[in-house]
Coordinates of C-alpha atoms in Angstrom, one line a residue:
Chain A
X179 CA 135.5 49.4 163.3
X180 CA 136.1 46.6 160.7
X181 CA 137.0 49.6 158.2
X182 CA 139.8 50.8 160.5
X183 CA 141.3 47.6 160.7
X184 CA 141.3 46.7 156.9
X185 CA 143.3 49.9 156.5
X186 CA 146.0 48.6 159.1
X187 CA 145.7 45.3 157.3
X188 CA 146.9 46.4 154.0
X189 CA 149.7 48.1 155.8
X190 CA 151.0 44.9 157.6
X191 CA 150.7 42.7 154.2
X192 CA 153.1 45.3 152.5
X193 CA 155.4 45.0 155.2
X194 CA 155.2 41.2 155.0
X195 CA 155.7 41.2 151.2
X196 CA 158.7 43.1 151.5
X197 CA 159.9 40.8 154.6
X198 CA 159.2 38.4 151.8
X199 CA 161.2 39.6 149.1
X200 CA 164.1 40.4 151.2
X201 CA 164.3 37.0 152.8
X202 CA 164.1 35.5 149.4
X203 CA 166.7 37.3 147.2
X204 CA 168.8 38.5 150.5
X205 CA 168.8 35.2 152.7
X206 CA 172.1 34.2 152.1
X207 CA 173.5 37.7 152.5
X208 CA 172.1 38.0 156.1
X209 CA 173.7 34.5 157.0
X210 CA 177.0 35.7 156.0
X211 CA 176.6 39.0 158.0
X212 CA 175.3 37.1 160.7
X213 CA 178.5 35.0 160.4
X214 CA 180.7 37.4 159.6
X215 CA 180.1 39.0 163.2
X216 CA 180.5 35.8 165.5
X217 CA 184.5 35.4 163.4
X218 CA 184.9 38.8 163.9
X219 CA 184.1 38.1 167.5
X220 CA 186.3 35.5 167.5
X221 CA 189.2 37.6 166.0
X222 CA 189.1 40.3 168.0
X223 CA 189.4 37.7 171.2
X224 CA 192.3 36.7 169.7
X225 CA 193.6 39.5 168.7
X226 CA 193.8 40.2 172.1
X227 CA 195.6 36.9 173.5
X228 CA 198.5 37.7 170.5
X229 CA 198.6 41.2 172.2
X230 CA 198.9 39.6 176.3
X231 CA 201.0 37.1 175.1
X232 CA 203.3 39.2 174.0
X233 CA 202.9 41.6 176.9
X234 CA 203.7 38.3 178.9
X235 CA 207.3 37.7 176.5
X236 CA 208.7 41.1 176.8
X237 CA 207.8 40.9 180.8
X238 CA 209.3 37.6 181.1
X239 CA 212.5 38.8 179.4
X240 CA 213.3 42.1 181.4
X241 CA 212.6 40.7 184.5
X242 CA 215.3 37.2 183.9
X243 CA 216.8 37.5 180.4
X244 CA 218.0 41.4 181.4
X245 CA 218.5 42.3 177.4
X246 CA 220.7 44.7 176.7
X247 CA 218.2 46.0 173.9
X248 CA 215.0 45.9 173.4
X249 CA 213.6 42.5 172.9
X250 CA 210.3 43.4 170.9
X251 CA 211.7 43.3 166.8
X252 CA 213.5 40.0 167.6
X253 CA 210.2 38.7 169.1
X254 CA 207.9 39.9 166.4
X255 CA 210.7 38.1 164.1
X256 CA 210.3 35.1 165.6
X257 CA 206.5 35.1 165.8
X258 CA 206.4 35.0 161.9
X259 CA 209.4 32.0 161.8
X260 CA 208.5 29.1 159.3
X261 CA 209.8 26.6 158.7
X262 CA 209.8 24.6 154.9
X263 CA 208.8 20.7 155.2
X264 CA 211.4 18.6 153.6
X265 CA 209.9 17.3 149.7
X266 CA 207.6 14.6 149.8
X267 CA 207.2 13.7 146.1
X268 CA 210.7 11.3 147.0
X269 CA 210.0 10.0 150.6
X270 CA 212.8 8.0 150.9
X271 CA 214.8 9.4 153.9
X272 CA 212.4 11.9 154.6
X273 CA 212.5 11.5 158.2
X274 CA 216.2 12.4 158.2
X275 CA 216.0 15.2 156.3
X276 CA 213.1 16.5 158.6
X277 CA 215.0 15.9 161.6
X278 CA 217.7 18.0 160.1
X279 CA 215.6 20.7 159.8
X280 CA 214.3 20.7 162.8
X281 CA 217.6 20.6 164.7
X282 CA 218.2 23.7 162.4
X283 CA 215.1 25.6 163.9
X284 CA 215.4 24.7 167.2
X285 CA 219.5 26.0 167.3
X286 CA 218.4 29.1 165.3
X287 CA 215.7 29.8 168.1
X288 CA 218.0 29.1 170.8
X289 CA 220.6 31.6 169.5
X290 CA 217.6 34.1 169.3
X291 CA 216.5 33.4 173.3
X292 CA 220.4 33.8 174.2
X293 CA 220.4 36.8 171.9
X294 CA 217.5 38.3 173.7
X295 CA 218.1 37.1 176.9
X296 CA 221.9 36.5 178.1
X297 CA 221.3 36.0 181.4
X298 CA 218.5 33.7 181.5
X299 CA 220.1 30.4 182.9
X300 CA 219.1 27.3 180.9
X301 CA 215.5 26.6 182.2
X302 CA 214.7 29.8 182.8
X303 CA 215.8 30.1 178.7
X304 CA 213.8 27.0 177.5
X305 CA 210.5 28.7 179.3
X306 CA 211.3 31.8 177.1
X307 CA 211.4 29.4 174.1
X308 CA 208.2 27.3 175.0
X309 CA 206.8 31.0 175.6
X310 CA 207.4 32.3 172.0
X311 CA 206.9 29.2 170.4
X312 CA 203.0 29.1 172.3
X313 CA 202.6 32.9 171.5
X314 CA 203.9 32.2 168.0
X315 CA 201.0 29.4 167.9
X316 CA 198.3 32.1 169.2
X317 CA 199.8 34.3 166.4
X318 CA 199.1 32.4 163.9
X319 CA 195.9 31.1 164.7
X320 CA 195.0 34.6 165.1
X321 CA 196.1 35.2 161.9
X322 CA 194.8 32.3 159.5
X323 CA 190.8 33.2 161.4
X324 CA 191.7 37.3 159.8
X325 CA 192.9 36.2 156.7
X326 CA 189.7 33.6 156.1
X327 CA 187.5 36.3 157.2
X328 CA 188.7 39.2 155.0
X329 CA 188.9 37.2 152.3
X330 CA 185.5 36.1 152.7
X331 CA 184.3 39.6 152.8
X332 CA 186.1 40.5 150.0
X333 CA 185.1 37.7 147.6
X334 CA 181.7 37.9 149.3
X335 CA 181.9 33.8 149.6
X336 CA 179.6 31.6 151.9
X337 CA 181.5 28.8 151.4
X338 CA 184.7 30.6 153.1
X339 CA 183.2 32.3 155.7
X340 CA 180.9 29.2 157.0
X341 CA 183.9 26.9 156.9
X342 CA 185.6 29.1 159.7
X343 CA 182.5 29.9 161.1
X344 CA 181.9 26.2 161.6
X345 CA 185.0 25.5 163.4
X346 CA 185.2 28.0 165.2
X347 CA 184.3 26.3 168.5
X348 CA 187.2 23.6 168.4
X349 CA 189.7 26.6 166.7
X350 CA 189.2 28.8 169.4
X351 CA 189.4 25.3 172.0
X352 CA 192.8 25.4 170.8
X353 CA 193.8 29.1 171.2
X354 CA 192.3 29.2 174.7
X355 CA 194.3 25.9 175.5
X356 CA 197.6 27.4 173.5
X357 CA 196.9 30.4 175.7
X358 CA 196.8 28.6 179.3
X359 CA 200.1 27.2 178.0
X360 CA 202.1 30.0 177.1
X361 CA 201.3 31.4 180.6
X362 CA 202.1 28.3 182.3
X363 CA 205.5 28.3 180.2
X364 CA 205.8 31.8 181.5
X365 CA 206.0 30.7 184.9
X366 CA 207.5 27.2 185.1
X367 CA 204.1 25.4 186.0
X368 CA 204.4 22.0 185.0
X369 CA 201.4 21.7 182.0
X370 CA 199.0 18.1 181.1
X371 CA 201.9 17.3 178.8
X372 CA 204.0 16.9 181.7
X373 CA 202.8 14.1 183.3
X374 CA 205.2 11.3 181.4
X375 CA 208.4 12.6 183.4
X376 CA 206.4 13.1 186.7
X377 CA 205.2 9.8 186.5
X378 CA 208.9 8.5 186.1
X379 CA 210.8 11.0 188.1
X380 CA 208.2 9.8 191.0
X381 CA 209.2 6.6 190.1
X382 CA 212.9 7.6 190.8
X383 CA 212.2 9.7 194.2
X384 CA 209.9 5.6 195.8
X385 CA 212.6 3.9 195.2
X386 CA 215.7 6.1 195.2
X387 CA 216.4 5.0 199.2
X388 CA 216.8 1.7 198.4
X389 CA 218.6 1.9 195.0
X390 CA 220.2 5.7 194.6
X391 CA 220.3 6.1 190.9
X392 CA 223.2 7.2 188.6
X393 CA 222.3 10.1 186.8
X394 CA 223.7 10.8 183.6
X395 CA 222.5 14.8 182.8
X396 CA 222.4 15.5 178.7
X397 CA 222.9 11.5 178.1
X398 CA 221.6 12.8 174.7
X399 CA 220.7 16.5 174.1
X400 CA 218.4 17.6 176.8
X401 CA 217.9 14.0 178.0
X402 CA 218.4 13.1 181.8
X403 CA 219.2 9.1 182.3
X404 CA 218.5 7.5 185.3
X405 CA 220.3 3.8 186.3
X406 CA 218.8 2.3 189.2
X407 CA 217.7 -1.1 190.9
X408 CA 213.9 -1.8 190.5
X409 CA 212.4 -5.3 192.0
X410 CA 215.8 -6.1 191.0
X411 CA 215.7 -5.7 187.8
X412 CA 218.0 -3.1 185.8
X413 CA 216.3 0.1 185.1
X414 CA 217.0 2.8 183.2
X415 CA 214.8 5.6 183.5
X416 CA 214.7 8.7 180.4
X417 CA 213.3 11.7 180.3
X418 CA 213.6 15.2 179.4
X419 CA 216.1 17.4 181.4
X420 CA 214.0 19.7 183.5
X421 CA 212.8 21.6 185.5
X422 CA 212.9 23.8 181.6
X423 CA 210.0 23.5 179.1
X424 CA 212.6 20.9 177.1
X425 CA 211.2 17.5 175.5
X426 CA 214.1 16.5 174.0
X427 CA 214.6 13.9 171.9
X428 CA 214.0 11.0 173.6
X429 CA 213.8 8.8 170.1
X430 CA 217.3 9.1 169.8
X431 CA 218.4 8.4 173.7
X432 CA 216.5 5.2 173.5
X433 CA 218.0 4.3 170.3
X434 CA 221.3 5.1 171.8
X435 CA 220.6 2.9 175.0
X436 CA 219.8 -0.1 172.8
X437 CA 222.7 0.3 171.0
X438 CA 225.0 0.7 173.9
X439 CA 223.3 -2.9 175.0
X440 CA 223.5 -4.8 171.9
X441 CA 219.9 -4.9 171.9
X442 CA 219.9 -6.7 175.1
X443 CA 216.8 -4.8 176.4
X444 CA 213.8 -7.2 177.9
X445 CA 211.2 -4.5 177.8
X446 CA 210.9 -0.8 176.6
X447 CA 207.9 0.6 178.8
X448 CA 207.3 4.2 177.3
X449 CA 204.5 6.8 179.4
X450 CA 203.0 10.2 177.8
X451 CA 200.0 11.6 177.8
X452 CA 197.1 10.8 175.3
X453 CA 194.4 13.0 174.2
X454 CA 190.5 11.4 175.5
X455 CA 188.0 11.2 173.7
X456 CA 184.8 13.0 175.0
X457 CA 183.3 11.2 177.9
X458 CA 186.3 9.6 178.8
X459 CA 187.4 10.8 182.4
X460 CA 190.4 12.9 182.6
X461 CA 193.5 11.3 184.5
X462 CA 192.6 7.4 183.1
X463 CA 195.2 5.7 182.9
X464 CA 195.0 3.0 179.8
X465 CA 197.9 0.2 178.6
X466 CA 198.7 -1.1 174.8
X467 CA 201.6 -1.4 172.6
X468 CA 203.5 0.4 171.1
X469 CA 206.3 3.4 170.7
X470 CA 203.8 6.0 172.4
X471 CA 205.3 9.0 171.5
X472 CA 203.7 12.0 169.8
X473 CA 205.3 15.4 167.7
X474 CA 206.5 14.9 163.9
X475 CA 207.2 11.2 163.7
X476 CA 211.1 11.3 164.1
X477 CA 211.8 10.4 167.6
X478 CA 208.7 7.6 166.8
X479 CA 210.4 6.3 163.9
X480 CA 213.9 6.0 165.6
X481 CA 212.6 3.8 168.5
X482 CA 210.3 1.9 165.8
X483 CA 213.6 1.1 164.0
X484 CA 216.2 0.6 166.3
X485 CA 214.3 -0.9 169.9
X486 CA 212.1 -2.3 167.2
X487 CA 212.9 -3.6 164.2
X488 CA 216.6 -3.9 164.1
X489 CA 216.4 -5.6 168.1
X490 CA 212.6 -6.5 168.4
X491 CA 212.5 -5.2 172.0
X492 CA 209.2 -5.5 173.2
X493 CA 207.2 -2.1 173.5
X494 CA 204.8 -1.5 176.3
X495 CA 202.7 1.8 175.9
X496 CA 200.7 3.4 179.3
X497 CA 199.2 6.4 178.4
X498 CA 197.4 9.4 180.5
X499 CA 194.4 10.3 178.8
X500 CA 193.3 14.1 178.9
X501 CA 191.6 16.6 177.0
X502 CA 193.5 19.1 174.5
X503 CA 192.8 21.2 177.3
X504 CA 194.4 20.0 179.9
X505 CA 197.2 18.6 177.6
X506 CA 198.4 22.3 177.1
X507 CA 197.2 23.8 179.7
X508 CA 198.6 24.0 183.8
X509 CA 198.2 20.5 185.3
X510 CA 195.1 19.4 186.9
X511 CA 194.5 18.0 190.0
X512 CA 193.1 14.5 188.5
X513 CA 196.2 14.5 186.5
X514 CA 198.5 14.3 189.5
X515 CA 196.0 11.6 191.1
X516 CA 196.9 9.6 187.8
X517 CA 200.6 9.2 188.9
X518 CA 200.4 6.5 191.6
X519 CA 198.1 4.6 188.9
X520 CA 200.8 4.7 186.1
X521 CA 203.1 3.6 188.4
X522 CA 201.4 0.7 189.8
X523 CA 201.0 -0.1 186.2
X524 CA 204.8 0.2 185.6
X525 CA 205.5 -2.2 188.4
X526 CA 203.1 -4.7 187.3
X527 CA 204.4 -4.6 183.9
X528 CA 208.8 -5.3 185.4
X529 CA 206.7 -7.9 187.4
X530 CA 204.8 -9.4 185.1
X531 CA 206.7 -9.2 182.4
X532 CA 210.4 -9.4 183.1
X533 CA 212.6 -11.6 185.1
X534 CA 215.5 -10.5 187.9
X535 CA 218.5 -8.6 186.4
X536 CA 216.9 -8.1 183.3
X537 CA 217.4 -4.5 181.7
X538 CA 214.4 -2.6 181.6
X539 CA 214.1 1.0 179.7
X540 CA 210.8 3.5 181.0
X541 CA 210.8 6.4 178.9
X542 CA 208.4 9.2 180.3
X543 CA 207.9 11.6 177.2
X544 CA 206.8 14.7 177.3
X545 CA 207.2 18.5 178.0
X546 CA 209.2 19.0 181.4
X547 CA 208.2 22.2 182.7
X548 CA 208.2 22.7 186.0
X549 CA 209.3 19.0 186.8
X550 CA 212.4 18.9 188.0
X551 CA 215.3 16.1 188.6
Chain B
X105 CA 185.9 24.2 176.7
X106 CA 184.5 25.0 180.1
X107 CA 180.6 25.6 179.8
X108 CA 179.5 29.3 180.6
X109 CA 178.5 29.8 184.1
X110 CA 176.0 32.1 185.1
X111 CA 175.8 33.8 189.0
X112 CA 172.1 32.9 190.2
X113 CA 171.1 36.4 190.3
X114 CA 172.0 36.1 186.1
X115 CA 169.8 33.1 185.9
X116 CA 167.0 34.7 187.1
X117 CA 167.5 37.4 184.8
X118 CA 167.6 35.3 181.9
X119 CA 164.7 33.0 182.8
X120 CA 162.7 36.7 183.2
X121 CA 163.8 37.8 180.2
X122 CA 162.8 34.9 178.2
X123 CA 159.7 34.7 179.8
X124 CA 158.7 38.5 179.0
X125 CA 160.1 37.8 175.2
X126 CA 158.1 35.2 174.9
X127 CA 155.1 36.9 176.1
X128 CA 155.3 39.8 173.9
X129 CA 155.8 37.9 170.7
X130 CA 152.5 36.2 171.3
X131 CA 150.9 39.4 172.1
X132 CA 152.5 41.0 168.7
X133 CA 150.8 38.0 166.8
X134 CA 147.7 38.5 168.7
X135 CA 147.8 42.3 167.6
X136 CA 148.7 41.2 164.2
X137 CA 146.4 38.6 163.6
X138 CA 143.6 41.1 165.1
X139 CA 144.3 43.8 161.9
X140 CA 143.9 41.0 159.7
X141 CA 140.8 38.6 161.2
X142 CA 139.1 41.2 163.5
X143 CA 139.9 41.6 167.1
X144 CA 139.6 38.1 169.0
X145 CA 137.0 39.6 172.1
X146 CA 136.0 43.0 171.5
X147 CA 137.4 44.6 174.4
X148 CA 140.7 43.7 172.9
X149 CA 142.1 46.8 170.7
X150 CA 144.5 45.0 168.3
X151 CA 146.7 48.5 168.2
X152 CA 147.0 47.7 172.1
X153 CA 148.3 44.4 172.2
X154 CA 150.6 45.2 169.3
X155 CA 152.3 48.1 171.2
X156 CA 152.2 46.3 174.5
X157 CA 154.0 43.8 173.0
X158 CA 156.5 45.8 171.4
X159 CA 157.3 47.5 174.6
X160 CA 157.8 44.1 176.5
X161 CA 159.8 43.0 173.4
X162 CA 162.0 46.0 174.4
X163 CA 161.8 45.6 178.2
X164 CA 163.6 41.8 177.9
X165 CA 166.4 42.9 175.3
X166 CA 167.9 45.0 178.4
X167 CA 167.5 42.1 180.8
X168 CA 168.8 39.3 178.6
X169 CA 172.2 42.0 177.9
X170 CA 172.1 42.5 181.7
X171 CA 171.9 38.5 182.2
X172 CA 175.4 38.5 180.3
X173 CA 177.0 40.3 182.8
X174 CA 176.6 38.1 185.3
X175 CA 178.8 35.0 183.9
X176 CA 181.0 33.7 185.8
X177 CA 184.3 33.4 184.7
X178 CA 186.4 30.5 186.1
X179 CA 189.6 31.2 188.6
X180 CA 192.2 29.6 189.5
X181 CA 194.7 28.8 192.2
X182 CA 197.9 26.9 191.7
X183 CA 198.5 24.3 194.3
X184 CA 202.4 23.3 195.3
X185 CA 201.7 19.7 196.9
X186 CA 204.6 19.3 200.0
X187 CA 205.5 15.8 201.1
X188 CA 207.9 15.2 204.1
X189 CA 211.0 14.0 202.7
X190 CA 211.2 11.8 205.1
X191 CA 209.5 8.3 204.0
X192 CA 208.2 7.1 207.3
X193 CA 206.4 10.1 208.0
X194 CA 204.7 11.0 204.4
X195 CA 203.1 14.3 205.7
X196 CA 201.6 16.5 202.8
X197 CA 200.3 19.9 203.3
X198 CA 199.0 22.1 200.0
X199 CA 199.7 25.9 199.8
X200 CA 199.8 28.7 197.0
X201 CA 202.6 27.8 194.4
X202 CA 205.3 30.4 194.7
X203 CA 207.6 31.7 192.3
X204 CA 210.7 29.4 191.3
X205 CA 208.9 26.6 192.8
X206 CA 209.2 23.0 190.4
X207 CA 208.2 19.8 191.3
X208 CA 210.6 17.7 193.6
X209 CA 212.3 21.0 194.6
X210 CA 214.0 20.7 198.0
X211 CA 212.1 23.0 200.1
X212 CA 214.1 24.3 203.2
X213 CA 210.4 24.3 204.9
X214 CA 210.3 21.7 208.2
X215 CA 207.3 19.0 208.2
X216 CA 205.2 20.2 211.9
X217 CA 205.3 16.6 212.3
X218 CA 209.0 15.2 212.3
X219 CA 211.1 18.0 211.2
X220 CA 212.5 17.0 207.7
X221 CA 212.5 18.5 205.0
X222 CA 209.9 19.0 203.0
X223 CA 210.0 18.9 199.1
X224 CA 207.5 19.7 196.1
X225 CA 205.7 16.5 195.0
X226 CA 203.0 18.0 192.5
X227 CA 201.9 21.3 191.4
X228 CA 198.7 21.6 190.0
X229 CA 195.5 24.1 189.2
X230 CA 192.4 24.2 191.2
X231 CA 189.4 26.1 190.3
X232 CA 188.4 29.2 193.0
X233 CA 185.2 28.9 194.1
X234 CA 183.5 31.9 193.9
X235 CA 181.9 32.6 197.3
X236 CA 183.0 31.9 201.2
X237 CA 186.7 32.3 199.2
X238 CA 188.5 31.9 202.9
X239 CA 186.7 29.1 203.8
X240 CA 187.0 27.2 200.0
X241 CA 190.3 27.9 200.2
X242 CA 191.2 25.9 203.3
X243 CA 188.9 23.4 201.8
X244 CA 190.3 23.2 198.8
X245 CA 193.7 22.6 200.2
X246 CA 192.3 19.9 203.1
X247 CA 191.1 18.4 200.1
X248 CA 194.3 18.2 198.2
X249 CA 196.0 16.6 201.3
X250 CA 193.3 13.9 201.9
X251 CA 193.3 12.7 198.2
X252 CA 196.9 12.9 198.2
X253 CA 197.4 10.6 201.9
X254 CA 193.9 8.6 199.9
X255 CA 196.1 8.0 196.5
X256 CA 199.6 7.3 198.0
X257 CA 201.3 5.0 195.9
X258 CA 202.2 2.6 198.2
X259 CA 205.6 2.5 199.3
X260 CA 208.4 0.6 197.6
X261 CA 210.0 -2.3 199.7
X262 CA 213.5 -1.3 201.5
X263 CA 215.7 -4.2 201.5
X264 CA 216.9 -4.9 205.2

């Protein structure tokens, strides 16, 4: 008996040597495989979003753009669109020069959604563009996860491969969220982003019986402005024109209305969304200071300089705090519960803050999909 | 990002599959360690335990892949919130959101309760719950209307 099982014995000890040796010289190699697999997971998932988001587009833009040809080599055009950063080695005016560029994108892409869908009225036009520029985002993302993979195969590099690997959670986090987006542009849901304007457009509709505002439509490029009595103080309400995916440039309609005033502005109370940090409960609603405005830093820096440096207007921030997630993605339903908060915290702050037939400016900033006037 | 849900039939899976994997990696060793220190109790053919546990190993592999396919993935409805546009009266009912639809959208829709017109006050995502879908439905949508009566900002003072 014992002889049969020392025979078996020497058997399993080669095996484990060679288990040994393998492990030993070829660890490193089996990580990267191992690794390799989970990006190329990843890759093919979003692979696959690129693929429906585009699937979503071309829908989108036969059924209320009706093109008169097909839409598909414009849209793959657009989908690889970059755009250069102004020079940073001389930053003196560099937020001007940005801005020009970016005016420069955003009317080349509007002549591209006109181009590929004439009869697409003006919201149903600026969902097209939110819908490429998301699918554009998925596009890429899909694209920078191949390229790090394939170059990682190819040079054979750890390094390259475990970086990606790494992120992968929070990179696809994003895609998923980009994703939810682009469909939510697709249909003229309002998204997490849009809860600035709701908060003020609600703001409008409680007290619109007893004070019907004047609206001025395109006060500044895609900006709505809203004049009306609130606990009698002057108000006047901006936001993005909706109910399109526009944001507008709300930097420059504030700067506008301070100018128009002669700085005679007792309080600038701005209200976006902020992204939470993990634990924090979705739909809290938190005050501070501040020009609370996100995106590139130009409409930040114009209220910054003219409300406040040039006039010192004081700036009141209330922010909406949500995940990435639900910042993209359709609004939720503790996002909407926020609203009466915000505004409650509005009020207090004309109340608190400000005296009778002082003039009052609440920007809500943020993406205006699906909220209309 | 949502955490992977599993149906309960899936959890049982995976908790079975574990267990079995579990179990046949400590019958492998017990095989293994047997061809190298002698067989722990002499009824106990090493060979035996070794192949018993190779065939459990390969038993669980099926159930844990069959565990995968029982993850639930989330669903959504969209939710247009309709207030009465008449202040006084503040009805809200939820329903499906319909194509076209944007918030504060005049609807042409009469409130049950005092005939105005209603318009769109929110619109906003709701997960599906997976079973009794009728019933959750309703639910979800009684829900909606309570929070939203619950959360009413109150409203602003008309002037006389």
């Amino acid at each position: 008996m014992m002889q049969y099982y020392n025979e078996w014995s020497w058997i399993f000890q080669i095996i484990f040597l060679v288990l040994f040796i393998v492990i030993f010289f070829y660890n490193q190699r089996i990580q990267l495989w191992m690794m390799q697999k989970q990006i190329e997971v990843a890759v093919r998932e979003l692979e696959q979003m690129t693929k429906e988001g585009k699937d979503v587009l071309v829908k989108l833009i036969n059924e209320r753009g009706k093109p008169k040809e097909d839409p598909r080599p414009i849209l793959n055009s657009l989908l690889d669109f970059f755009t250069v950063q102004p020079v940073d080695l001389d930053p003196a005016g560099i937020i001007y020069r940005l801005e020009h560029i970016l005016d420069v994108r955003k009317s080349r892409w509007e002549q591209h959604v006109k181009q590929i869908a004439p009869a697409a009225s003006r919201d149903v036009a600026a969902n097209i563009e939110g819908t490429i520029e998301a699918t554009s985002a998925v596009n890429m993302i899909f694209k920078i996860v191949r390229h790090y993979l394939l170059l990682g195969k190819k040079t054979k590099s750890l390094i390259l491969i475990m970086q990606i690997q790494m992120q992968l959670p929070l990179i696809m986090q994003i895609a998923k969220a980009i994703f939810k987006a682009l469909k939510s542009f697709s249909q003229g849901i309002p998204i997490g982003d849009s809860i600035g304007p709701l908060v003020v457009t609600t703001l409008v509709h409680d007290y619109k019986k007893q004070s019907p505002p004047k609206i001025t439509r395109d006060y500044t490029k895609d900006i709505t402005l809203y004049e009306m009595e609130i606990e009698g103080r002057n108000v006047f309400i901006i936001r993005a024109t909706g109910p399109g995916a526009t944001v507008g440039k709300p930097g420059e309609a504030i700067k506008k209305l301070v100018e128009e005033k002669e700085g005679k502005i007792a309080r600038l109370i701005m209200v976006d969304a902020g992204l939470k940090l993990e634990g924090e409960k979705t739909g809290t609603v938190i005050e501070g200071v501040g020009a609370v405005i996100g995106g590139p830093g130009v409409e930040k820096y114009k209220i910054e300089e003219s409300a406040g440096v040039k006039y010192s207007v004081p700036m009141d921030g209330i922010v909406i705090e949500e995940g990435q997630e639900d910042a993209y993605g359709t609004m939720v339903k503790d996002l909407v519960k926020s609203v009466p908060k915000a505004i409650e915290k509005i009020k207090n702050a004309i109340l608190t803050r400000t005296v009778e037939g002082d003039n009052v400016i609440i920007a809500g900033i943020g993406n205006c999909c699906g909220i209309g006037d | 990002m949502s955490e992977v849900k599993y149906t309960t039939a899936a959890k049982i899976l995976k908790v079975l599959g574990y267990i079995l994997m579990m179990a046949s990696v400590f019958l492998i060793m017990i095989g293994i360690s047997g061809f190298f220190m002698g067989p722990i109790h002499p009824a106990i053919d090493p060979l035996y335990m070794l192949f018993s546990g190779l065939l459990l190993f390969m038993a669980s592999l099926p159930i844990l892949m069959m565990s995968q396919t029982g993850i639930v993935k989330p669903e959504f409805d969209v939710i247009s919130l309709l207030r009465c546009s008449n202040a006084d009266c503040k009805f809200t009912k939820g329903r499906k959101f319909e194509k076209d639809e944007y918030v504060f959208k005049e609807l042409d829709e009469k409130c049950e309760k005092c005939n105005s017109n209603f318009y769109i006050a929110a619109i906003f995502e709701v997960e599906r719950k997976p079973s009794k879908k009728k019933e959750e439905k309703t639910m979800n949508m009684k829900e909606v209307e309570k929070d939203s009566k619950q959360e009413e900002s109150p409203a602003p003072k008309t002037p006389s």
